[in-house]
Amino acid sequence: MAIKKSAVKDLTNGSPVKLILGFALPLLLGMLFQQFYSMVDTIIVGKFLGAKALAAVGSTGSINFMIVGFCMGVCNGFAIPVAQMFGAGDRKALCRYVGNGAVLAGLLSVTMTVLVCIWCRDILILMKTPSDILDGAYAYIFVIFLGIPLMVLYNQTSAIMRSLGDSRSPLIFLGISSVLNIVLDLLLVRPMGVAGTAWATIIAQGVSGFLCLFYMKKKFTILTFTREDWKLHKHYVINLCNMGIPMGLQYSITAIGSVILQTAVNGLGSTAVASVTAAGKISMFCCCPFDALGSTMATYAGQNVGAKKMDRVHTGILASSIIGSVYSVVILGVMFLWSRQISLLFVDASETVILDQARQMLLINMVFYIPLTLVNVVRFTVQGMGFSKFAILAGVCEMIGRSVVAFFLVPYFGYTAVCFASPVAWILADLFLVPAYLYCAKALRSLFEKNAQMM
């Protein structure tokens, strides 16, 4: 049955460059909003509560990425079959995937919340979190983990909207929640400390999630469900898990390397932790274009694979890689000139060691942003093509890269080695991903040709 397109966007026809830019720009703005209020959280903590509180929040970054990243990856993976069914024009299967995915996401969020809230303090101790920031780190991350169901709600609904071609509406709702987050930060940080910023974050995420849900219900007329769509069916559950779990594990396995690296950084003291935190927040903001291009390519590849248009997938990869590479050169120049001044947003000018170390990390990382472009573009394309398990292996490559640096280089070269951990991880991932994409593309072309001959 052909799908009547309402609040959705077809990426299987038209100029790939224009479609990618048009789809990625709202996605980029949404990610910038998300990173902006995350950065404001950190700025408010650093300026209002001091360098120790900044280090406390920063020390939770890797474990936060490992747990929350797994949930986000699963949600994004659940949306891939939706994009494929949209491209294939199969409305019945599309609704069945959305319904089954929603049930699975709900079960995941409850299970993860219970488990990680029980064990999060033990994990922080295992990571050798400095004793002078341990209590603050626990107060912050416990609240963040309590908000996992609200985070899953936003990521699941926004992923479905993007898979159907709408990357603009989640941007609007995220903008609203960003303003709310900043207001709540200012209201809660003094009376509640670092926990106040955590509460501000999860409340804002909940608001954006419910706004996405209400909008989908009103505007996405192709999503008309029957009772049967909400019942778990073996075929759909298996396909969703085959897409979602590998994508979630890819985030988590990548994050394991970050956790190991964070443990090594913690051993260097709270000043090093604060430096990495400041540089990391700036870097995450600057990396939003790569994340936007990656998420765009997941939807773009998913729809075009569903429509059996592999040539468009290849053209999309080339276009996205060029866009990301041009941006990489520009942002390196910007940070070479103003990285120290931007770091002053997080700490006072008297914290000269933190400022110098943050600048060092930013510049070393940004020299390698072109390899990072390929990591995001190629990995998400492979996932959109339906080969999510390859993402796990790419994550393993990143984990190995960061772990080798943490175990063997940081003890001898200290903070400088920390600065090279991510570039090493990106290069190793690219060495795997580029051949993996060529293999996946060849396999799909052969499958499409075989199916065409049988018809």
Tab-separated table of C-alpha atoms in Angstrom:
chain	number	residue	atom	x	y	z
A	1	MET	CA	0.000	0.000	0.000
A	2	ALA	CA	1.425	3.391	-0.961
A	3	ILE	CA	1.923	5.853	1.848
A	4	LYS	CA	0.170	9.174	1.752
A	5	LYS	CA	2.765	11.700	2.867
A	6	SER	CA	1.520	14.307	5.330
A	7	ALA	CA	4.016	15.763	7.814
A	8	VAL	CA	6.777	13.612	6.343
A	9	LYS	CA	9.580	14.081	3.824
A	10	ASP	CA	10.674	11.773	1.024
A	11	LEU	CA	14.479	11.558	0.691
A	12	THR	CA	14.444	9.082	-2.189
A	13	ASN	CA	13.984	11.679	-4.951
A	14	GLY	CA	15.709	14.970	-5.730
A	15	SER	CA	19.224	16.351	-5.298
A	16	PRO	CA	21.054	14.421	-2.539
A	17	VAL	CA	23.102	17.493	-1.576
A	18	LYS	CA	20.036	19.717	-1.208
A	19	LEU	CA	18.099	17.033	0.636
A	20	ILE	CA	20.972	16.315	3.036
A	21	LEU	CA	21.550	19.997	3.772
A	22	GLY	CA	17.826	20.687	4.123
A	23	PHE	CA	17.348	17.750	6.473
A	24	ALA	CA	20.579	18.201	8.436
A	25	LEU	CA	20.205	21.930	9.162
A	26	PRO	CA	17.165	21.650	11.471
A	27	LEU	CA	18.776	18.578	13.011
A	28	LEU	CA	21.980	20.556	13.578
A	29	LEU	CA	20.098	23.432	15.183
A	30	GLY	CA	18.345	20.951	17.467
A	31	MET	CA	21.643	19.424	18.510
A	32	LEU	CA	23.113	22.878	19.059
A	33	PHE	CA	20.167	23.681	21.317
A	34	GLN	CA	20.769	20.444	23.198
A	35	GLN	CA	24.481	21.098	23.586
A	36	PHE	CA	23.810	24.750	24.372
A	37	TYR	CA	21.753	24.006	27.430
A	38	SER	CA	24.213	21.257	28.401
A	39	MET	CA	26.974	23.840	28.101
A	40	VAL	CA	24.946	26.356	30.085
A	41	ASP	CA	24.549	23.716	32.799
A	42	THR	CA	28.325	23.421	32.971
A	43	ILE	CA	28.905	27.187	32.837
A	44	ILE	CA	26.457	27.796	35.680
A	45	VAL	CA	28.005	25.029	37.771
A	46	GLY	CA	31.547	26.310	37.139
A	47	LYS	CA	30.746	29.957	37.749
A	48	PHE	CA	28.257	29.572	40.639
A	49	LEU	CA	29.698	26.539	42.445
A	50	GLY	CA	33.396	26.545	41.471
A	51	ALA	CA	36.005	24.291	39.848
A	52	LYS	CA	35.365	21.339	42.202
A	53	ALA	CA	31.697	21.213	41.255
A	54	LEU	CA	32.661	21.529	37.600
A	55	ALA	CA	34.977	18.538	37.980
A	56	ALA	CA	32.228	16.584	39.803
A	57	VAL	CA	29.815	16.995	36.906
A	58	GLY	CA	32.552	16.334	34.355
A	59	SER	CA	33.679	13.130	36.041
A	60	THR	CA	30.275	11.588	35.281
A	61	GLY	CA	30.425	12.334	31.563
A	62	SER	CA	31.713	8.965	30.378
A	63	ILE	CA	29.395	6.825	32.515
A	64	ASN	CA	26.530	9.100	31.511
A	65	PHE	CA	27.444	8.567	27.856
A	66	MET	CA	27.685	4.814	28.336
A	67	ILE	CA	24.225	4.403	29.904
A	68	VAL	CA	22.259	7.188	28.257
A	69	GLY	CA	24.075	6.595	24.965
A	70	PHE	CA	22.924	2.966	24.970
A	71	CYS	CA	19.304	4.053	25.356
A	72	MET	CA	19.665	6.726	22.663
A	73	GLY	CA	21.311	4.258	20.300
A	74	VAL	CA	18.515	1.733	20.785
A	75	CYS	CA	15.894	4.413	20.091
A	76	ASN	CA	17.679	5.492	16.909
A	77	GLY	CA	18.022	1.865	15.858
A	78	PHE	CA	14.299	1.246	16.394
A	79	ALA	CA	13.615	4.058	13.901
A	80	ILE	CA	15.621	2.491	11.057
A	81	PRO	CA	12.991	-0.131	10.073
A	82	VAL	CA	10.436	2.697	10.129
A	83	ALA	CA	12.518	4.669	7.610
A	84	GLN	CA	12.930	1.565	5.458
A	85	MET	CA	9.186	0.805	5.460
A	86	PHE	CA	8.490	4.439	4.631
A	87	GLY	CA	10.852	4.228	1.667
A	88	ALA	CA	9.221	0.961	0.582
A	89	GLY	CA	5.710	2.439	0.922
A	90	ASP	CA	4.500	-0.221	3.398
A	91	ARG	CA	2.210	1.627	5.823
A	92	LYS	CA	1.013	-1.462	7.723
A	93	ALA	CA	4.529	-2.606	8.593
A	94	LEU	CA	5.526	0.975	9.403
A	95	CYS	CA	2.813	1.319	12.064
A	96	ARG	CA	3.584	-2.125	13.444
A	97	TYR	CA	7.261	-1.182	13.860
A	98	VAL	CA	6.368	2.110	15.577
A	99	GLY	CA	3.987	0.378	18.003
A	100	ASN	CA	6.293	-2.507	18.865
A	101	GLY	CA	9.249	-0.130	19.162
A	102	ALA	CA	7.351	2.057	21.637
A	103	VAL	CA	6.558	-0.938	23.869
A	104	LEU	CA	10.155	-2.166	23.797
A	105	ALA	CA	11.486	1.335	24.526
A	106	GLY	CA	9.216	1.605	27.558
A	107	LEU	CA	10.417	-1.721	28.938
A	108	LEU	CA	14.032	-0.726	28.310
A	109	SER	CA	13.730	2.616	30.102
A	110	VAL	CA	12.235	1.157	33.274
A	111	THR	CA	14.785	-1.664	33.457
A	112	MET	CA	17.773	0.611	32.873
A	113	THR	CA	16.580	3.177	35.417
A	114	VAL	CA	16.296	0.619	38.222
A	115	LEU	CA	19.642	-1.042	37.514
A	116	VAL	CA	21.834	2.021	37.102
A	117	CYS	CA	20.337	3.945	40.023
A	118	ILE	CA	21.214	1.028	42.294
A	119	TRP	CA	24.803	0.744	41.079
A	120	CYS	CA	25.848	4.249	40.046
A	121	ARG	CA	27.785	5.132	43.234
A	122	ASP	CA	29.706	1.854	43.096
A	123	ILE	CA	30.599	2.576	39.476
A	124	LEU	CA	31.917	6.034	40.360
A	125	ILE	CA	34.095	4.527	43.088
A	126	LEU	CA	35.327	1.849	40.697
A	127	MET	CA	36.291	4.638	38.264
A	128	LYS	CA	38.552	6.133	40.977
A	129	THR	CA	36.567	9.360	41.117
A	130	PRO	CA	38.592	11.724	43.349
A	131	SER	CA	37.238	11.736	46.912
A	132	ASP	CA	36.867	15.522	46.955
A	133	ILE	CA	34.271	15.385	44.143
A	134	LEU	CA	32.677	11.947	44.680
A	135	ASP	CA	29.584	13.129	46.577
A	136	GLY	CA	28.865	15.851	44.030
A	137	ALA	CA	29.302	13.439	41.147
A	138	TYR	CA	26.879	10.971	42.724
A	139	ALA	CA	24.282	13.660	43.488
A	140	TYR	CA	24.332	14.744	39.855
A	141	ILE	CA	24.369	11.419	38.018
A	142	PHE	CA	21.740	9.741	40.236
A	143	VAL	CA	19.165	12.354	39.237
A	144	ILE	CA	20.163	12.115	35.561
A	145	PHE	CA	19.618	8.353	35.690
A	146	LEU	CA	16.211	8.836	37.332
A	147	GLY	CA	15.240	10.735	34.187
A	148	ILE	CA	16.043	7.911	31.748
A	149	PRO	CA	12.340	7.264	30.917
A	150	LEU	CA	11.870	10.925	29.945
A	151	MET	CA	15.064	10.859	27.879
A	152	VAL	CA	13.878	7.703	26.096
A	153	LEU	CA	10.496	9.338	25.403
A	154	TYR	CA	12.136	12.270	23.622
A	155	ASN	CA	14.671	10.195	21.715
A	156	GLN	CA	12.132	7.595	20.595
A	157	THR	CA	9.558	10.118	19.379
A	158	SER	CA	12.092	12.418	17.725
A	159	ALA	CA	13.803	9.445	16.022
A	160	ILE	CA	10.474	8.317	14.554
A	161	MET	CA	9.770	11.842	13.327
A	162	ARG	CA	13.184	12.031	11.666
A	163	SER	CA	12.768	8.599	10.097
A	164	LEU	CA	9.646	9.937	8.406
A	165	GLY	CA	11.531	12.964	7.113
A	166	ASP	CA	10.585	15.599	9.715
A	167	SER	CA	13.708	17.019	11.345
A	168	ARG	CA	12.222	20.471	11.965
A	169	SER	CA	9.513	19.843	14.537
A	170	PRO	CA	11.848	18.221	17.112
A	171	LEU	CA	14.018	21.334	16.741
A	172	ILE	CA	11.156	23.599	17.806
A	173	PHE	CA	10.311	21.489	20.825
A	174	LEU	CA	13.962	21.207	21.808
A	175	GLY	CA	14.294	24.982	21.587
A	176	ILE	CA	11.394	25.388	24.013
A	177	SER	CA	12.899	22.888	26.433
A	178	SER	CA	16.330	24.553	26.154
A	179	VAL	CA	14.936	27.855	27.390
A	180	LEU	CA	13.118	26.033	30.174
A	181	ASN	CA	16.323	24.208	31.134
A	182	ILE	CA	18.300	27.433	31.492
A	183	VAL	CA	15.592	29.066	33.598
A	184	LEU	CA	15.409	26.030	35.873
A	185	ASP	CA	19.218	25.951	36.125
A	186	LEU	CA	19.282	29.490	37.448
A	187	LEU	CA	16.469	28.760	39.886
A	188	LEU	CA	17.730	25.440	41.234
A	189	VAL	CA	21.543	25.489	41.203
A	190	ARG	CA	22.060	27.587	44.354
A	191	PRO	CA	19.537	25.862	46.638
A	192	MET	CA	20.190	22.320	45.310
A	193	GLY	CA	23.807	22.420	44.070
A	194	VAL	CA	24.797	20.148	41.176
A	195	ALA	CA	21.612	18.100	41.668
A	196	GLY	CA	19.648	21.214	40.684
A	197	THR	CA	21.181	21.249	37.211
A	198	ALA	CA	20.359	17.555	36.830
A	199	TRP	CA	16.711	18.137	37.748
A	200	ALA	CA	16.586	21.025	35.280
A	201	THR	CA	17.895	18.753	32.527
A	202	ILE	CA	15.454	15.884	33.012
A	203	ILE	CA	12.421	18.166	33.418
A	204	ALA	CA	13.321	19.949	30.179
A	205	GLN	CA	13.804	16.618	28.374
A	206	GLY	CA	10.416	15.453	29.585
A	207	VAL	CA	8.742	18.570	28.232
A	208	SER	CA	10.336	18.144	24.788
A	209	GLY	CA	9.389	14.448	24.744
A	210	PHE	CA	5.714	15.069	25.485
A	211	LEU	CA	5.583	17.885	22.945
A	212	CYS	CA	6.934	15.496	20.274
A	213	LEU	CA	4.392	12.871	21.295
A	214	PHE	CA	1.425	15.239	21.089
A	215	TYR	CA	2.598	16.639	17.750
A	216	MET	CA	3.003	13.181	16.229
A	217	LYS	CA	-0.478	12.213	17.353
A	218	LYS	CA	-1.972	15.306	15.740
A	219	LYS	CA	0.053	15.768	12.551
A	220	PHE	CA	1.375	12.380	11.417
A	221	THR	CA	-1.765	11.053	9.788
A	222	ILE	CA	0.025	7.988	8.402
A	223	LEU	CA	0.422	6.783	11.996
A	224	THR	CA	-3.077	5.419	12.504
A	225	PHE	CA	-2.728	2.452	14.821
A	226	THR	CA	-4.828	-0.593	15.485
A	227	ARG	CA	-4.798	-2.573	18.711
A	228	GLU	CA	-2.738	-5.205	16.933
A	229	ASP	CA	0.089	-2.700	16.329
A	230	TRP	CA	0.781	-2.492	20.073
A	231	LYS	CA	1.061	-6.253	20.569
A	232	LEU	CA	4.602	-7.586	20.432
A	233	HIS	CA	5.083	-9.779	17.350
A	234	LYS	CA	8.132	-12.000	17.026
A	235	HIS	CA	9.044	-10.852	13.497
A	236	TYR	CA	8.957	-7.154	14.354
A	237	VAL	CA	10.600	-7.556	17.756
A	238	ILE	CA	13.504	-9.513	16.260
A	239	ASN	CA	14.035	-6.936	13.501
A	240	LEU	CA	13.833	-4.044	15.959
A	241	CYS	CA	16.296	-5.696	18.331
A	242	ASN	CA	18.624	-6.538	15.446
A	243	MET	CA	18.719	-2.822	14.617
A	244	GLY	CA	18.415	-1.226	18.050
A	245	ILE	CA	20.564	-3.355	20.338
A	246	PRO	CA	23.690	-3.277	18.132
A	247	MET	CA	23.280	0.473	17.725
A	248	GLY	CA	22.928	0.893	21.493
A	249	LEU	CA	25.880	-1.388	22.131
A	250	GLN	CA	27.919	0.634	19.658
A	251	TYR	CA	27.389	3.708	21.855
A	252	SER	CA	28.077	1.775	25.038
A	253	ILE	CA	31.139	-0.054	23.768
A	254	THR	CA	32.526	3.246	22.528
A	255	ALA	CA	31.747	4.685	25.953
A	256	ILE	CA	33.589	1.860	27.724
A	257	GLY	CA	36.763	3.256	26.204
A	258	SER	CA	35.726	6.692	27.475
A	259	VAL	CA	35.094	5.261	30.950
A	260	ILE	CA	38.554	3.680	30.976
A	261	LEU	CA	40.058	6.943	29.780
A	262	GLN	CA	38.080	8.907	32.392
A	263	THR	CA	39.458	6.595	35.069
A	264	ALA	CA	42.980	7.454	33.881
A	265	VAL	CA	42.106	11.173	33.899
A	266	ASN	CA	40.679	10.866	37.427
A	267	GLY	CA	44.071	9.531	38.494
A	268	LEU	CA	45.646	12.799	37.331
A	269	GLY	CA	43.564	14.795	39.840
A	270	SER	CA	40.570	17.140	39.878
A	271	THR	CA	42.369	19.863	37.894
A	272	ALA	CA	42.846	17.504	34.951
A	273	VAL	CA	39.203	16.412	35.287
A	274	ALA	CA	38.060	20.050	35.152
A	275	SER	CA	40.251	20.693	32.081
A	276	VAL	CA	38.822	17.705	30.226
A	277	THR	CA	35.306	18.763	31.247
A	278	ALA	CA	35.689	22.283	29.851
A	279	ALA	CA	37.327	21.072	26.634
A	280	GLY	CA	34.797	18.260	26.292
A	281	LYS	CA	31.794	20.585	26.526
A	282	ILE	CA	33.234	22.914	23.882
A	283	SER	CA	34.156	19.966	21.669
A	284	MET	CA	30.698	18.418	21.947
A	285	PHE	CA	29.194	21.719	20.832
A	286	CYS	CA	31.604	21.933	17.894
A	287	CYS	CA	30.924	18.298	16.932
A	288	CYS	CA	27.184	18.853	16.428
A	289	PRO	CA	27.557	19.180	12.610
A	290	PHE	CA	29.135	15.711	12.483
A	291	ASP	CA	26.330	14.256	14.589
A	292	ALA	CA	23.731	15.984	12.406
A	293	LEU	CA	25.297	14.636	9.217
A	294	GLY	CA	25.418	11.157	10.739
A	295	SER	CA	21.781	11.170	11.833
A	296	THR	CA	20.774	12.561	8.452
A	297	MET	CA	22.589	9.763	6.653
A	298	ALA	CA	20.868	7.118	8.806
A	299	THR	CA	17.446	8.330	7.629
A	300	TYR	CA	18.643	9.070	4.096
A	301	ALA	CA	20.246	5.644	3.705
A	302	GLY	CA	17.293	3.879	5.317
A	303	GLN	CA	14.754	5.425	2.949
A	304	ASN	CA	16.892	4.901	-0.147
A	305	VAL	CA	17.697	1.294	0.721
A	306	GLY	CA	13.952	0.754	1.180
A	307	ALA	CA	13.480	2.245	-2.306
A	308	LYS	CA	16.421	0.119	-3.639
A	309	LYS	CA	18.442	3.174	-4.732
A	310	MET	CA	22.006	2.349	-3.731
A	311	ASP	CA	23.593	4.891	-6.095
A	312	ARG	CA	21.916	7.663	-4.103
A	313	VAL	CA	23.357	6.262	-0.880
A	314	HIS	CA	26.897	6.468	-2.297
A	315	THR	CA	26.322	10.013	-3.548
A	316	GLY	CA	24.992	10.969	-0.125
A	317	ILE	CA	28.136	9.704	1.606
A	318	LEU	CA	30.378	11.735	-0.708
A	319	ALA	CA	28.304	14.894	-0.244
A	320	SER	CA	28.181	14.556	3.560
A	321	SER	CA	31.923	13.848	3.785
A	322	ILE	CA	32.769	16.954	1.778
A	323	ILE	CA	30.452	19.127	3.885
A	324	GLY	CA	31.969	17.780	7.105
A	325	SER	CA	35.548	18.202	5.881
A	326	VAL	CA	35.030	21.850	4.943
A	327	TYR	CA	33.536	22.518	8.359
A	328	SER	CA	36.483	20.736	10.032
A	329	VAL	CA	38.969	23.172	8.508
A	330	VAL	CA	36.868	26.205	9.436
A	331	ILE	CA	36.307	25.232	13.079
A	332	LEU	CA	40.009	24.446	13.558
A	333	GLY	CA	40.844	27.995	12.496
A	334	VAL	CA	38.213	29.455	14.831
A	335	MET	CA	39.478	27.496	17.817
A	336	PHE	CA	43.116	28.288	17.078
A	337	LEU	CA	42.231	31.957	17.495
A	338	TRP	CA	39.692	31.897	20.322
A	339	SER	CA	39.736	28.577	22.227
A	340	ARG	CA	41.207	30.120	25.394
A	341	GLN	CA	38.627	32.901	25.446
A	342	ILE	CA	35.794	30.401	25.023
A	343	SER	CA	37.163	28.294	27.884
A	344	LEU	CA	36.778	31.336	30.135
A	345	LEU	CA	33.031	30.660	30.028
A	346	PHE	CA	33.586	27.746	32.406
A	347	VAL	CA	36.260	28.910	34.844
A	348	ASP	CA	37.748	32.139	36.119
A	349	ALA	CA	40.824	33.663	34.467
A	350	SER	CA	42.867	32.732	37.532
A	351	GLU	CA	42.557	29.017	36.623
A	352	THR	CA	45.443	29.251	34.147
A	353	VAL	CA	46.347	25.546	34.196
A	354	ILE	CA	42.782	24.517	33.337
A	355	LEU	CA	42.624	27.098	30.536
A	356	ASP	CA	45.937	25.985	29.024
A	357	GLN	CA	45.080	22.287	29.196
A	358	ALA	CA	41.601	22.832	27.727
A	359	ARG	CA	43.113	24.701	24.758
A	360	GLN	CA	45.687	21.940	24.229
A	361	MET	CA	43.020	19.246	24.114
A	362	LEU	CA	40.735	21.209	21.793
A	363	LEU	CA	43.415	21.937	19.192
A	364	ILE	CA	44.833	18.410	19.139
A	365	ASN	CA	41.355	16.916	18.719
A	366	MET	CA	40.284	19.350	16.010
A	367	VAL	CA	43.284	18.575	13.826
A	368	PHE	CA	41.654	15.150	13.422
A	369	TYR	CA	38.080	16.268	12.735
A	370	ILE	CA	38.114	15.014	9.134
A	371	PRO	CA	38.562	11.397	10.333
A	372	LEU	CA	35.730	12.103	12.789
A	373	THR	CA	33.566	13.211	9.867
A	374	LEU	CA	34.016	9.800	8.248
A	375	VAL	CA	33.279	7.992	11.518
A	376	ASN	CA	29.872	9.639	11.795
A	377	VAL	CA	28.875	9.666	8.136
A	378	VAL	CA	29.933	6.116	7.284
A	379	ARG	CA	28.823	4.488	10.542
A	380	PHE	CA	25.315	5.942	10.441
A	381	THR	CA	25.011	5.152	6.747
A	382	VAL	CA	25.868	1.503	7.410
A	383	GLN	CA	23.287	1.468	10.199
A	384	GLY	CA	20.651	3.012	7.943
A	385	MET	CA	21.413	0.348	5.344
A	386	GLY	CA	20.439	-2.269	7.924
A	387	PHE	CA	23.885	-3.521	9.025
A	388	SER	CA	23.729	-2.322	12.623
A	389	LYS	CA	26.011	-5.083	13.890
A	390	PHE	CA	28.934	-3.492	12.065
A	391	ALA	CA	28.450	-0.476	14.336
A	392	ILE	CA	29.414	-2.661	17.299
A	393	LEU	CA	32.726	-3.507	15.674
A	394	ALA	CA	33.349	0.164	14.933
A	395	GLY	CA	32.642	0.881	18.593
A	396	VAL	CA	35.103	-1.851	19.558
A	397	CYS	CA	37.758	-0.105	17.468
A	398	GLU	CA	37.132	3.170	19.300
A	399	MET	CA	37.151	1.398	22.660
A	400	ILE	CA	40.478	-0.250	21.865
A	401	GLY	CA	41.997	3.068	20.793
A	402	ARG	CA	41.017	4.927	23.974
A	403	SER	CA	41.878	1.972	26.202
A	404	VAL	CA	45.384	1.592	24.756
A	405	VAL	CA	46.056	5.275	25.349
A	406	ALA	CA	44.648	5.101	28.897
A	407	PHE	CA	46.544	1.987	29.935
A	408	PHE	CA	49.869	2.450	28.193
A	409	LEU	CA	50.379	6.135	27.369
A	410	VAL	CA	48.708	8.221	30.099
A	411	PRO	CA	50.946	6.767	32.872
A	412	TYR	CA	54.036	7.967	30.952
A	413	PHE	CA	52.886	11.083	29.076
A	414	GLY	CA	50.114	12.296	31.388
A	415	TYR	CA	47.595	14.842	30.138
A	416	THR	CA	49.134	15.113	26.658
A	417	ALA	CA	48.349	11.448	26.028
A	418	VAL	CA	44.723	12.067	27.060
A	419	CYS	CA	44.469	14.658	24.283
A	420	PHE	CA	45.369	12.067	21.638
A	421	ALA	CA	42.958	9.369	22.845
A	422	SER	CA	39.976	10.358	20.699
A	423	PRO	CA	41.992	10.913	17.480
A	424	VAL	CA	43.491	7.427	17.847
A	425	ALA	CA	39.981	6.008	18.346
A	426	TRP	CA	38.589	7.798	15.274
A	427	ILE	CA	41.373	6.602	12.977
A	428	LEU	CA	40.990	2.986	14.091
A	429	ALA	CA	37.226	3.173	13.534
A	430	ASP	CA	37.713	4.563	10.008
A	431	LEU	CA	40.112	1.760	9.113
A	432	PHE	CA	37.239	-0.633	9.816
A	433	LEU	CA	34.231	1.385	8.639
A	434	VAL	CA	35.278	2.310	5.099
A	435	PRO	CA	35.858	-1.324	3.980
A	436	ALA	CA	32.713	-2.345	5.908
A	437	TYR	CA	30.602	0.142	3.943
A	438	LEU	CA	31.957	-1.112	0.618
A	439	TYR	CA	31.116	-4.679	1.648
A	440	CYS	CA	27.580	-3.731	2.744
A	441	ALA	CA	26.908	-1.770	-0.437
A	442	LYS	CA	28.076	-4.682	-2.594
A	443	ALA	CA	25.920	-7.127	-0.638
A	444	LEU	CA	22.796	-4.993	-1.033
A	445	ARG	CA	23.353	-4.440	-4.749
A	446	SER	CA	23.676	-8.196	-5.239
A	447	LEU	CA	20.495	-8.794	-3.229
A	448	PHE	CA	18.514	-6.223	-5.203
A	449	GLU	CA	19.711	-7.671	-8.518
A	450	LYS	CA	18.801	-11.177	-7.397
A	451	ASN	CA	15.319	-10.093	-6.299
A	452	ALA	CA	14.792	-8.256	-9.600
A	453	GLN	CA	15.684	-11.379	-11.586
A	454	MET	CA	13.205	-13.473	-9.588
A	455	MET	CA	10.310	-11.111	-10.289
